[in-house]
mmCIF file of N, CA and C in Angstrom:
data_model
loop_
_atom_site.group_PDB
_atom_site.id
_atom_site.type_symbol
_atom_site.label_atom_id
_atom_site.label_comp_id
_atom_site.label_asym_id
_atom_site.label_seq_id
_atom_site.Cartn_x
_atom_site.Cartn_y
_atom_site.Cartn_z
ATOM 1 N N UNK A 1 71.636 79.267 104.818
ATOM 2 C CA UNK A 1 71.895 78.546 103.934
ATOM 3 C C UNK A 1 72.363 79.610 102.826
ATOM 4 N N UNK A 2 73.538 79.494 102.266
ATOM 5 C CA UNK A 2 74.304 80.464 101.399
ATOM 6 C C UNK A 2 73.545 80.456 99.920
ATOM 7 N N UNK A 3 73.227 81.592 99.259
ATOM 8 C CA UNK A 3 72.356 80.951 97.659
ATOM 9 C C UNK A 3 73.576 80.745 96.644
ATOM 10 N N UNK A 4 73.091 80.048 95.708
ATOM 11 C CA UNK A 4 73.878 79.545 94.718
ATOM 12 C C UNK A 4 75.147 80.432 94.112
ATOM 13 N N UNK A 5 74.761 81.911 94.120
ATOM 14 C CA UNK A 5 75.772 83.123 93.518
ATOM 15 C C UNK A 5 76.807 82.825 94.549
ATOM 16 N N UNK A 6 76.757 83.081 95.745
ATOM 17 C CA UNK A 6 77.589 82.750 96.930
ATOM 18 C C UNK A 6 78.635 81.803 96.958
ATOM 19 N N UNK A 7 78.065 80.833 96.351
ATOM 20 C CA UNK A 7 79.198 79.037 96.185
ATOM 21 C C UNK A 7 79.808 79.468 95.272
ATOM 22 N N UNK A 8 79.235 79.946 94.574
ATOM 23 C CA UNK A 8 80.269 80.283 93.036
ATOM 24 C C UNK A 8 81.582 80.469 93.513
ATOM 25 N N UNK A 9 82.505 80.020 92.592
ATOM 26 C CA UNK A 9 83.886 80.671 93.182
ATOM 27 C C UNK A 9 84.576 81.251 91.877
ATOM 28 N N UNK A 10 84.635 82.478 92.208
ATOM 29 C CA UNK A 10 85.219 83.571 91.421
ATOM 30 C C UNK A 10 86.577 83.831 91.086
ATOM 31 N N UNK A 11 86.900 83.551 89.855
ATOM 32 C CA UNK A 11 88.385 83.668 89.652
ATOM 33 C C UNK A 11 88.925 84.431 88.389
ATOM 34 N N UNK A 12 89.900 85.438 88.325
ATOM 35 C CA UNK A 12 90.084 85.946 87.081
ATOM 36 C C UNK A 12 91.412 86.097 87.544
ATOM 37 N N UNK A 13 92.543 86.124 85.956
ATOM 38 C CA UNK A 13 93.690 85.894 85.548
ATOM 39 C C UNK A 13 94.047 86.381 84.373
ATOM 40 N N UNK A 14 95.858 86.526 84.037
ATOM 41 C CA UNK A 14 96.123 86.874 82.820
ATOM 42 C C UNK A 14 97.392 87.310 83.361
ATOM 43 N N UNK A 15 97.955 87.126 81.756
ATOM 44 C CA UNK A 15 99.558 87.049 81.692
ATOM 45 C C UNK A 15 100.454 88.669 82.354
ATOM 46 N N UNK A 16 101.123 88.725 82.613
ATOM 47 C CA UNK A 16 101.562 89.975 82.971
ATOM 48 C C UNK A 16 102.813 90.568 81.629
ATOM 49 N N UNK A 17 102.470 91.799 81.474
ATOM 50 C CA UNK A 17 103.226 92.543 80.435
ATOM 51 C C UNK A 17 104.235 93.154 81.025
ATOM 52 N N UNK A 18 105.792 93.223 80.161
ATOM 53 C CA UNK A 18 106.498 93.967 81.246
ATOM 54 C C UNK A 18 106.370 95.128 81.466
ATOM 55 N N UNK A 19 105.291 95.891 80.860
ATOM 56 C CA UNK A 19 104.684 97.452 81.550
ATOM 57 C C UNK A 19 103.902 97.333 83.331
ATOM 58 N N UNK A 20 103.420 96.572 82.636
ATOM 59 C CA UNK A 20 102.332 95.835 84.117
ATOM 60 C C UNK A 20 103.820 95.782 85.432
ATOM 61 N N UNK A 21 104.712 94.624 85.129
ATOM 62 C CA UNK A 21 105.549 94.864 85.994
ATOM 63 C C UNK A 21 106.249 95.958 86.411
ATOM 64 N N UNK A 22 106.964 96.292 85.311
ATOM 65 C CA UNK A 22 107.593 97.291 86.056
ATOM 66 C C UNK A 22 106.987 98.963 86.581
ATOM 67 N N UNK A 23 105.240 98.900 86.302
ATOM 68 C CA UNK A 23 104.681 99.908 86.752
ATOM 69 C C UNK A 23 103.712 99.191 88.243
ATOM 70 N N UNK A 24 104.018 98.048 88.149
ATOM 71 C CA UNK A 24 103.343 97.407 89.530
ATOM 72 C C UNK A 24 102.093 97.395 89.747
ATOM 73 N N UNK A 25 101.537 97.868 88.358
ATOM 74 C CA UNK A 25 99.748 97.988 88.341
ATOM 75 C C UNK A 25 99.579 96.865 87.286
ATOM 76 N N UNK A 26 98.646 95.607 87.513
ATOM 77 C CA UNK A 26 97.920 95.083 86.803
ATOM 78 C C UNK A 26 96.290 95.536 85.911
ATOM 79 N N UNK A 27 96.595 95.296 84.765
ATOM 80 C CA UNK A 27 95.212 95.998 84.505
ATOM 81 C C UNK A 27 93.800 94.510 83.796
ATOM 82 N N UNK A 28 93.168 94.907 84.017
ATOM 83 C CA UNK A 28 92.107 93.929 83.583
ATOM 84 C C UNK A 28 90.823 94.059 83.005
ATOM 85 N N UNK A 29 90.243 93.645 81.714
ATOM 86 C CA UNK A 29 89.321 94.013 80.858
ATOM 87 C C UNK A 29 88.124 94.226 82.187
ATOM 88 N N UNK A 30 87.578 94.644 82.191
ATOM 89 C CA UNK A 30 86.058 94.788 83.219
ATOM 90 C C UNK A 30 85.550 93.603 83.003
ATOM 91 N N UNK A 31 85.122 93.131 81.792
ATOM 92 C CA UNK A 31 84.160 92.193 81.593
ATOM 93 C C UNK A 31 84.608 90.735 82.519
ATOM 94 N N UNK A 32 86.022 90.843 82.439
ATOM 95 C CA UNK A 32 87.027 89.370 83.170
ATOM 96 C C UNK A 32 86.449 89.687 84.721
ATOM 97 N N UNK A 33 86.623 90.813 85.555
ATOM 98 C CA UNK A 33 86.681 90.888 87.002
ATOM 99 C C UNK A 33 85.051 91.799 87.357
ATOM 100 N N UNK A 34 84.119 91.727 86.430
ATOM 101 C CA UNK A 34 82.725 92.468 86.734
ATOM 102 C C UNK A 34 81.846 91.222 87.427
ATOM 103 N N UNK A 35 82.216 90.338 87.643
ATOM 104 C CA UNK A 35 81.112 89.029 88.565
ATOM 105 C C UNK A 35 82.070 89.116 90.167
ATOM 106 N N UNK A 36 82.990 90.009 90.166
ATOM 107 C CA UNK A 36 83.717 89.378 91.699
ATOM 108 C C UNK A 36 83.761 91.049 92.739
ATOM 109 N N UNK A 37 83.209 91.783 91.737
ATOM 110 C CA UNK A 37 82.992 93.357 92.026
ATOM 111 C C UNK A 37 81.492 94.542 92.029
ATOM 112 N N UNK A 38 81.366 94.913 92.733
ATOM 113 C CA UNK A 38 80.554 95.950 92.529
ATOM 114 C C UNK A 38 81.776 97.521 92.187
ATOM 115 N N UNK A 39 81.068 97.636 91.477
ATOM 116 C CA UNK A 39 82.101 99.139 90.930
ATOM 117 C C UNK A 39 81.298 100.516 90.795
ATOM 118 N N UNK A 40 82.446 101.196 91.587
ATOM 119 C CA UNK A 40 81.986 103.294 91.187
ATOM 120 C C UNK A 40 82.830 103.399 90.393
ATOM 121 N N UNK A 41 82.448 104.107 89.150
ATOM 122 C CA UNK A 41 83.769 104.544 88.297
ATOM 123 C C UNK A 41 84.182 105.779 89.297
ATOM 124 N N UNK A 42 85.776 105.655 88.857
ATOM 125 C CA UNK A 42 86.655 106.543 89.965
ATOM 126 C C UNK A 42 86.578 106.647 91.408
ATOM 127 N N UNK A 43 85.791 105.379 91.991
ATOM 128 C CA UNK A 43 86.024 105.284 93.399
ATOM 129 C C UNK A 43 87.346 103.892 93.524
ATOM 130 N N UNK A 44 87.701 103.969 94.392
ATOM 131 C CA UNK A 44 89.035 103.253 94.605
ATOM 132 C C UNK A 44 88.284 102.149 95.687
ATOM 133 N N UNK A 45 88.960 101.076 95.780
ATOM 134 C CA UNK A 45 88.567 99.868 96.376
ATOM 135 C C UNK A 45 90.048 98.982 96.821
ATOM 136 N N UNK A 46 89.602 97.814 98.079
ATOM 137 C CA UNK A 46 91.079 97.570 98.452
ATOM 138 C C UNK A 46 90.689 95.966 98.235
ATOM 139 N N UNK A 47 91.602 95.175 98.132
ATOM 140 C CA UNK A 47 91.979 93.922 97.905
ATOM 141 C C UNK A 47 92.469 93.016 99.105
ATOM 142 N N UNK A 48 92.372 92.012 99.447
ATOM 143 C CA UNK A 48 92.938 91.767 101.019
ATOM 144 C C UNK A 48 93.456 90.029 99.792
ATOM 145 N N UNK A 49 94.737 90.131 99.615
ATOM 146 C CA UNK A 49 94.979 88.508 98.692
ATOM 147 C C UNK A 49 95.990 87.793 99.639
ATOM 148 N N UNK A 50 95.511 86.321 99.867
ATOM 149 C CA UNK A 50 96.735 85.587 100.725
ATOM 150 C C UNK A 50 97.593 84.811 99.304
ATOM 151 N N UNK A 51 98.769 85.029 99.461
ATOM 152 C CA UNK A 51 99.723 83.964 98.539
ATOM 153 C C UNK A 51 100.123 82.571 99.276
ATOM 154 N N UNK A 52 101.088 82.127 98.562
ATOM 155 C CA UNK A 52 100.697 80.582 98.509
ATOM 156 C C UNK A 52 101.539 80.119 99.703
ATOM 157 N N UNK A 53 101.970 81.502 100.714
ATOM 158 C CA UNK A 53 102.815 81.018 101.252
ATOM 159 C C UNK A 53 102.222 82.112 102.654
ATOM 160 N N UNK A 54 100.869 82.320 102.657
ATOM 161 C CA UNK A 54 99.984 82.619 103.456
ATOM 162 C C UNK A 54 100.398 83.825 103.886
ATOM 163 N N UNK A 55 101.111 84.382 103.178
ATOM 164 C CA UNK A 55 101.442 86.235 103.450
ATOM 165 C C UNK A 55 100.258 87.029 102.868
ATOM 166 N N UNK A 56 99.180 88.160 103.888
ATOM 167 C CA UNK A 56 98.210 88.656 103.157
ATOM 168 C C UNK A 56 98.446 89.915 103.109
ATOM 169 N N UNK A 57 98.232 90.464 101.469
ATOM 170 C CA UNK A 57 98.908 91.522 100.704
ATOM 171 C C UNK A 57 97.749 92.567 100.889
ATOM 172 N N UNK A 58 97.396 93.908 100.844
ATOM 173 C CA UNK A 58 96.501 94.646 100.408
ATOM 174 C C UNK A 58 97.315 95.501 99.136
ATOM 175 N N UNK A 59 95.751 94.949 98.372
ATOM 176 C CA UNK A 59 96.644 95.845 97.188
ATOM 177 C C UNK A 59 94.811 96.922 96.879
ATOM 178 N N UNK A 60 95.014 98.081 96.375
ATOM 179 C CA UNK A 60 94.066 98.808 95.883
ATOM 180 C C UNK A 60 93.740 99.136 94.297
ATOM 181 N N UNK A 61 92.103 98.830 93.883
ATOM 182 C CA UNK A 61 92.483 98.812 92.505
ATOM 183 C C UNK A 61 91.066 100.178 92.366
ATOM 184 N N UNK A 62 90.825 100.442 91.002
ATOM 185 C CA UNK A 62 89.922 101.076 90.909
ATOM 186 C C UNK A 62 89.587 100.669 89.119
ATOM 187 N N UNK A 63 88.326 101.345 89.174
ATOM 188 C CA UNK A 63 87.550 101.084 87.786
ATOM 189 C C UNK A 63 87.476 102.424 86.825
ATOM 190 N N UNK A 64 87.922 101.940 85.706
ATOM 191 C CA UNK A 64 88.171 103.101 84.895
ATOM 192 C C UNK A 64 87.445 103.035 83.738
ATOM 193 N N UNK A 65 86.301 104.093 83.214
ATOM 194 C CA UNK A 65 84.997 104.173 82.463
ATOM 195 C C UNK A 65 85.685 105.354 81.515
ATOM 196 N N UNK A 66 86.596 105.128 80.597
ATOM 197 C CA UNK A 66 86.696 106.247 79.635
ATOM 198 C C UNK A 66 87.659 105.129 78.298
ATOM 199 N N UNK A 67 87.424 106.515 77.560
ATOM 200 C CA UNK A 67 88.719 105.871 76.051
ATOM 201 C C UNK A 67 89.433 105.329 75.884
ATOM 202 N N UNK A 68 90.611 106.300 77.184
ATOM 203 C CA UNK A 68 91.619 105.394 77.421
ATOM 204 C C UNK A 68 91.947 104.523 77.964
ATOM 205 N N UNK A 69 91.004 104.032 78.451
ATOM 206 C CA UNK A 69 91.224 102.804 79.530
ATOM 207 C C UNK A 69 90.682 101.816 79.361
ATOM 208 N N UNK A 70 89.342 102.013 78.029
ATOM 209 C CA UNK A 70 88.449 101.175 77.703
ATOM 210 C C UNK A 70 87.902 100.503 78.588
ATOM 211 N N UNK A 71 86.944 100.951 79.500
ATOM 212 C CA UNK A 71 86.633 100.102 80.647
ATOM 213 C C UNK A 71 86.945 98.967 81.010
ATOM 214 N N UNK A 72 88.081 99.461 82.140
ATOM 215 C CA UNK A 72 89.070 98.026 82.943
ATOM 216 C C UNK A 72 89.232 98.034 84.536
ATOM 217 N N UNK A 73 89.849 97.115 84.671
ATOM 218 C CA UNK A 73 90.354 97.994 85.950
ATOM 219 C C UNK A 73 91.557 97.604 86.343
ATOM 220 N N UNK A 74 92.330 98.446 87.224
ATOM 221 C CA UNK A 74 93.769 98.605 87.356
ATOM 222 C C UNK A 74 94.016 98.113 89.015
ATOM 223 N N UNK A 75 94.830 97.509 89.388
ATOM 224 C CA UNK A 75 95.041 96.917 90.328
ATOM 225 C C UNK A 75 96.285 96.925 91.045
ATOM 226 N N UNK A 76 96.621 98.110 91.861
ATOM 227 C CA UNK A 76 98.087 98.818 92.192
ATOM 228 C C UNK A 76 98.408 97.447 93.061
ATOM 229 N N UNK A 77 99.996 96.819 92.867
ATOM 230 C CA UNK A 77 100.345 95.478 93.585
ATOM 231 C C UNK A 77 101.508 95.959 94.460
ATOM 232 N N UNK A 78 101.937 97.803 94.308
ATOM 233 C CA UNK A 78 102.744 97.915 95.617
ATOM 234 C C UNK A 78 104.020 97.092 95.243
ATOM 235 N N UNK A 79 104.520 96.831 96.417
ATOM 236 C CA UNK A 79 105.638 95.710 96.156
ATOM 237 C C UNK A 79 105.579 94.398 95.971
ATOM 238 N N UNK A 80 104.426 93.948 95.699
ATOM 239 C CA UNK A 80 104.399 92.547 95.658
ATOM 240 C C UNK A 80 105.031 91.990 94.373
ATOM 241 N N UNK A 81 105.409 93.003 93.000
ATOM 242 C CA UNK A 81 106.004 92.235 92.159
ATOM 243 C C UNK A 81 107.316 92.174 92.304
ATOM 244 N N UNK A 82 107.880 93.003 93.377
ATOM 245 C CA UNK A 82 109.064 93.284 93.711
ATOM 246 C C UNK A 82 109.793 91.735 94.475
ATOM 247 N N UNK A 83 109.137 91.356 95.534
ATOM 248 C CA UNK A 83 109.125 90.740 96.630
ATOM 249 C C UNK A 83 108.887 89.345 95.717
ATOM 250 N N UNK A 84 108.329 89.663 94.991
ATOM 251 C CA UNK A 84 107.691 87.650 93.727
ATOM 252 C C UNK A 84 108.968 88.122 93.177
ATOM 253 N N UNK A 85 109.734 88.483 92.622
ATOM 254 C CA UNK A 85 110.621 88.452 91.557
ATOM 255 C C UNK A 85 109.382 88.019 90.463
ATOM 256 N N UNK A 86 108.454 88.979 89.714
ATOM 257 C CA UNK A 86 107.691 88.652 89.041
ATOM 258 C C UNK A 86 108.639 89.119 87.295
ATOM 259 N N UNK A 87 108.067 88.407 86.473
ATOM 260 C CA UNK A 87 108.495 88.667 84.855
ATOM 261 C C UNK A 87 107.538 89.581 83.973
ATOM 262 N N UNK A 88 107.557 89.698 82.828
ATOM 263 C CA UNK A 88 106.607 89.468 81.783
ATOM 264 C C UNK A 88 106.156 88.117 81.836
ATOM 265 N N UNK A 89 105.459 87.861 81.408
ATOM 266 C CA UNK A 89 104.740 86.685 81.364
ATOM 267 C C UNK A 89 103.955 85.565 81.675
ATOM 268 N N UNK A 90 104.506 86.150 83.614
ATOM 269 C CA UNK A 90 104.117 85.129 84.510
ATOM 270 C C UNK A 90 102.297 85.325 84.350
ATOM 271 N N UNK A 91 102.126 84.231 84.605
ATOM 272 C CA UNK A 91 100.124 84.266 85.187
ATOM 273 C C UNK A 91 99.951 84.826 86.727
ATOM 274 N N UNK A 92 98.955 86.039 87.083
ATOM 275 C CA UNK A 92 98.474 86.169 87.962
ATOM 276 C C UNK A 92 97.553 85.727 88.212
ATOM 277 N N UNK A 93 96.695 85.186 89.397
ATOM 278 C CA UNK A 93 95.389 84.830 89.265
ATOM 279 C C UNK A 93 94.539 85.100 90.578
ATOM 280 N N UNK A 94 93.406 85.413 91.122
ATOM 281 C CA UNK A 94 92.774 86.062 91.939
ATOM 282 C C UNK A 94 91.682 85.147 92.132
ATOM 283 N N UNK A 95 91.655 84.369 93.106
ATOM 284 C CA UNK A 95 89.911 83.814 93.274
ATOM 285 C C UNK A 95 89.671 83.850 94.707
ATOM 286 N N UNK A 96 88.359 84.259 94.491
ATOM 287 C CA UNK A 96 87.752 85.125 95.480
ATOM 288 C C UNK A 96 87.291 84.138 96.349
ATOM 289 N N UNK A 97 87.576 84.849 97.568
ATOM 290 C CA UNK A 97 87.598 83.924 99.103
ATOM 291 C C UNK A 97 85.998 84.264 99.734
ATOM 292 N N UNK A 98 85.505 83.213 100.438
ATOM 293 C CA UNK A 98 84.193 84.147 100.643
ATOM 294 C C UNK A 98 85.006 84.823 102.142
ATOM 295 N N UNK A 99 83.502 86.091 102.569
ATOM 296 C CA UNK A 99 84.268 87.065 103.567
ATOM 297 C C UNK A 99 83.749 86.093 104.786
ATOM 298 N N UNK A 100 84.545 86.576 106.035
ATOM 299 C CA UNK A 100 84.371 85.865 107.435
ATOM 300 C C UNK A 100 83.786 87.021 108.210
ATOM 301 N N UNK A 101 82.356 86.394 109.258
ATOM 302 C CA UNK A 101 82.547 87.551 110.098
ATOM 303 C C UNK A 101 83.266 88.369 110.905
ATOM 304 N N UNK A 102 82.276 89.394 110.867
ATOM 305 C CA UNK A 102 83.911 90.615 111.469
ATOM 306 C C UNK A 102 84.434 91.339 110.764
ATOM 307 N N UNK A 103 84.236 90.521 109.305
ATOM 308 C CA UNK A 103 85.600 91.272 108.223
ATOM 309 C C UNK A 103 85.681 92.647 107.675
ATOM 310 N N UNK A 104 86.959 92.835 107.212
ATOM 311 C CA UNK A 104 87.182 94.363 106.826
ATOM 312 C C UNK A 104 86.148 94.175 105.588
ATOM 313 N N UNK A 105 86.105 95.649 105.016
ATOM 314 C CA UNK A 105 84.890 95.653 103.732
ATOM 315 C C UNK A 105 85.953 95.579 102.385
ATOM 316 N N UNK A 106 87.025 95.204 102.681
ATOM 317 C CA UNK A 106 88.342 94.727 101.839
ATOM 318 C C UNK A 106 87.617 93.417 101.356
ATOM 319 N N UNK A 107 87.567 93.376 99.878
ATOM 320 C CA UNK A 107 87.793 91.699 99.161
ATOM 321 C C UNK A 107 88.538 90.900 99.505
ATOM 322 N N UNK A 108 88.264 89.515 99.690
ATOM 323 C CA UNK A 108 89.174 88.890 99.896
ATOM 324 C C UNK A 108 89.813 88.051 98.887
ATOM 325 N N UNK A 109 91.066 87.574 98.544
ATOM 326 C CA UNK A 109 91.406 86.521 97.492
ATOM 327 C C UNK A 109 91.993 85.719 97.615
ATOM 328 N N UNK A 110 92.176 85.051 97.091
ATOM 329 C CA UNK A 110 93.723 84.344 96.615
ATOM 330 C C UNK A 110 94.547 84.500 95.864
ATOM 331 N N UNK A 111 96.044 84.837 95.840
ATOM 332 C CA UNK A 111 96.465 85.847 94.937
ATOM 333 C C UNK A 111 97.840 84.093 94.358
ATOM 334 N N UNK A 112 97.558 83.998 92.818
ATOM 335 C CA UNK A 112 98.897 82.545 92.626
ATOM 336 C C UNK A 112 99.645 83.381 91.554
ATOM 337 N N UNK A 113 100.477 83.092 91.407
ATOM 338 C CA UNK A 113 101.160 83.049 90.359
ATOM 339 C C UNK A 113 102.172 81.766 89.708
ATOM 340 N N UNK A 114 102.027 81.884 88.608
ATOM 341 C CA UNK A 114 102.483 81.075 88.080
ATOM 342 C C UNK A 114 103.704 81.576 86.543
ATOM 343 N N UNK A 115 104.860 80.405 86.751
ATOM 344 C CA UNK A 115 105.449 80.742 85.535
ATOM 345 C C UNK A 115 105.925 79.195 84.730
ATOM 346 N N UNK A 116 105.806 79.756 83.695
ATOM 347 C CA UNK A 116 106.123 78.808 82.527
ATOM 348 C C UNK A 116 107.295 78.607 82.414
ATOM 349 N N UNK A 117 107.521 76.868 82.204
ATOM 350 C CA UNK A 117 108.993 76.710 82.005
ATOM 351 C C UNK A 117 109.188 75.747 81.061
ATOM 352 N N UNK A 118 110.455 75.145 80.464
ATOM 353 C CA UNK A 118 110.180 74.312 79.056
ATOM 354 C C UNK A 118 111.079 73.180 79.594
ATOM 355 N N UNK A 119 110.349 71.509 79.592
ATOM 356 C CA UNK A 119 111.033 71.006 80.092
ATOM 357 C C UNK A 119 111.032 69.821 79.549
ATOM 358 N N UNK A 120 112.135 68.931 78.920
ATOM 359 C CA UNK A 120 111.829 67.968 78.510
ATOM 360 C C UNK A 120 110.772 68.422 77.007
ATOM 361 N N UNK A 121 110.573 69.843 76.246
ATOM 362 C CA UNK A 121 109.874 69.692 75.364
ATOM 363 C C UNK A 121 108.617 70.225 75.228
ATOM 364 N N UNK A 122 108.263 70.176 77.070
ATOM 365 C CA UNK A 122 106.862 70.593 77.077
ATOM 366 C C UNK A 122 106.810 72.162 78.171
ATOM 367 N N UNK A 123 105.957 72.658 77.748
ATOM 368 C CA UNK A 123 105.463 73.899 78.434
ATOM 369 C C UNK A 123 104.648 73.568 79.315
ATOM 370 N N UNK A 124 105.380 73.823 80.717
ATOM 371 C CA UNK A 124 104.922 73.824 82.153
ATOM 372 C C UNK A 124 104.771 74.826 83.276
ATOM 373 N N UNK A 125 103.417 74.443 83.910
ATOM 374 C CA UNK A 125 103.339 76.015 84.675
ATOM 375 C C UNK A 125 103.323 75.509 85.872
ATOM 376 N N UNK A 126 104.433 76.568 86.608
ATOM 377 C CA UNK A 126 104.513 75.824 87.739
ATOM 378 C C UNK A 126 104.347 77.205 88.778
ATOM 379 N N UNK A 127 103.858 77.031 89.812
ATOM 380 C CA UNK A 127 103.458 78.012 90.710
ATOM 381 C C UNK A 127 104.378 78.461 91.257
ATOM 382 N N UNK A 128 104.896 79.965 91.669
ATOM 383 C CA UNK A 128 105.920 80.716 92.606
ATOM 384 C C UNK A 128 105.703 80.912 93.475
ATOM 385 N N UNK A 129 106.861 80.315 94.657
ATOM 386 C CA UNK A 129 106.413 80.149 96.117
ATOM 387 C C UNK A 129 107.391 80.962 96.722
ATOM 388 N N UNK A 130 108.326 82.127 96.005
ATOM 389 C CA UNK A 130 109.108 83.216 96.691
ATOM 390 C C UNK A 130 108.266 83.841 97.728
#
């Protein structure tokens, strides 16, 4: 039987900046992602994330604990922004998925991208399925 903490669905999201899209690296405040990871300063960690089309992406992240970065986590997205044609103000969400038996040590997530469109005077967030 799983304990309550394992059953809690953990997710974190943010709106992408132009700089993050260009550099292909997204930066999250530490408080936003702390419950999803166990961090060691300066240590790289791996994330496997499945998109809405079922493709699995591997990202590399790092915890930064210094004045320049203000305690944050950076996740390098590699080719993901290019293939998904990401733009500034797109919303990226990572939702933690349970580990399977014999899984690699990478954390498993679902990654979802939403873009805001204006339709009949209303803002609507639609999922990108590129």
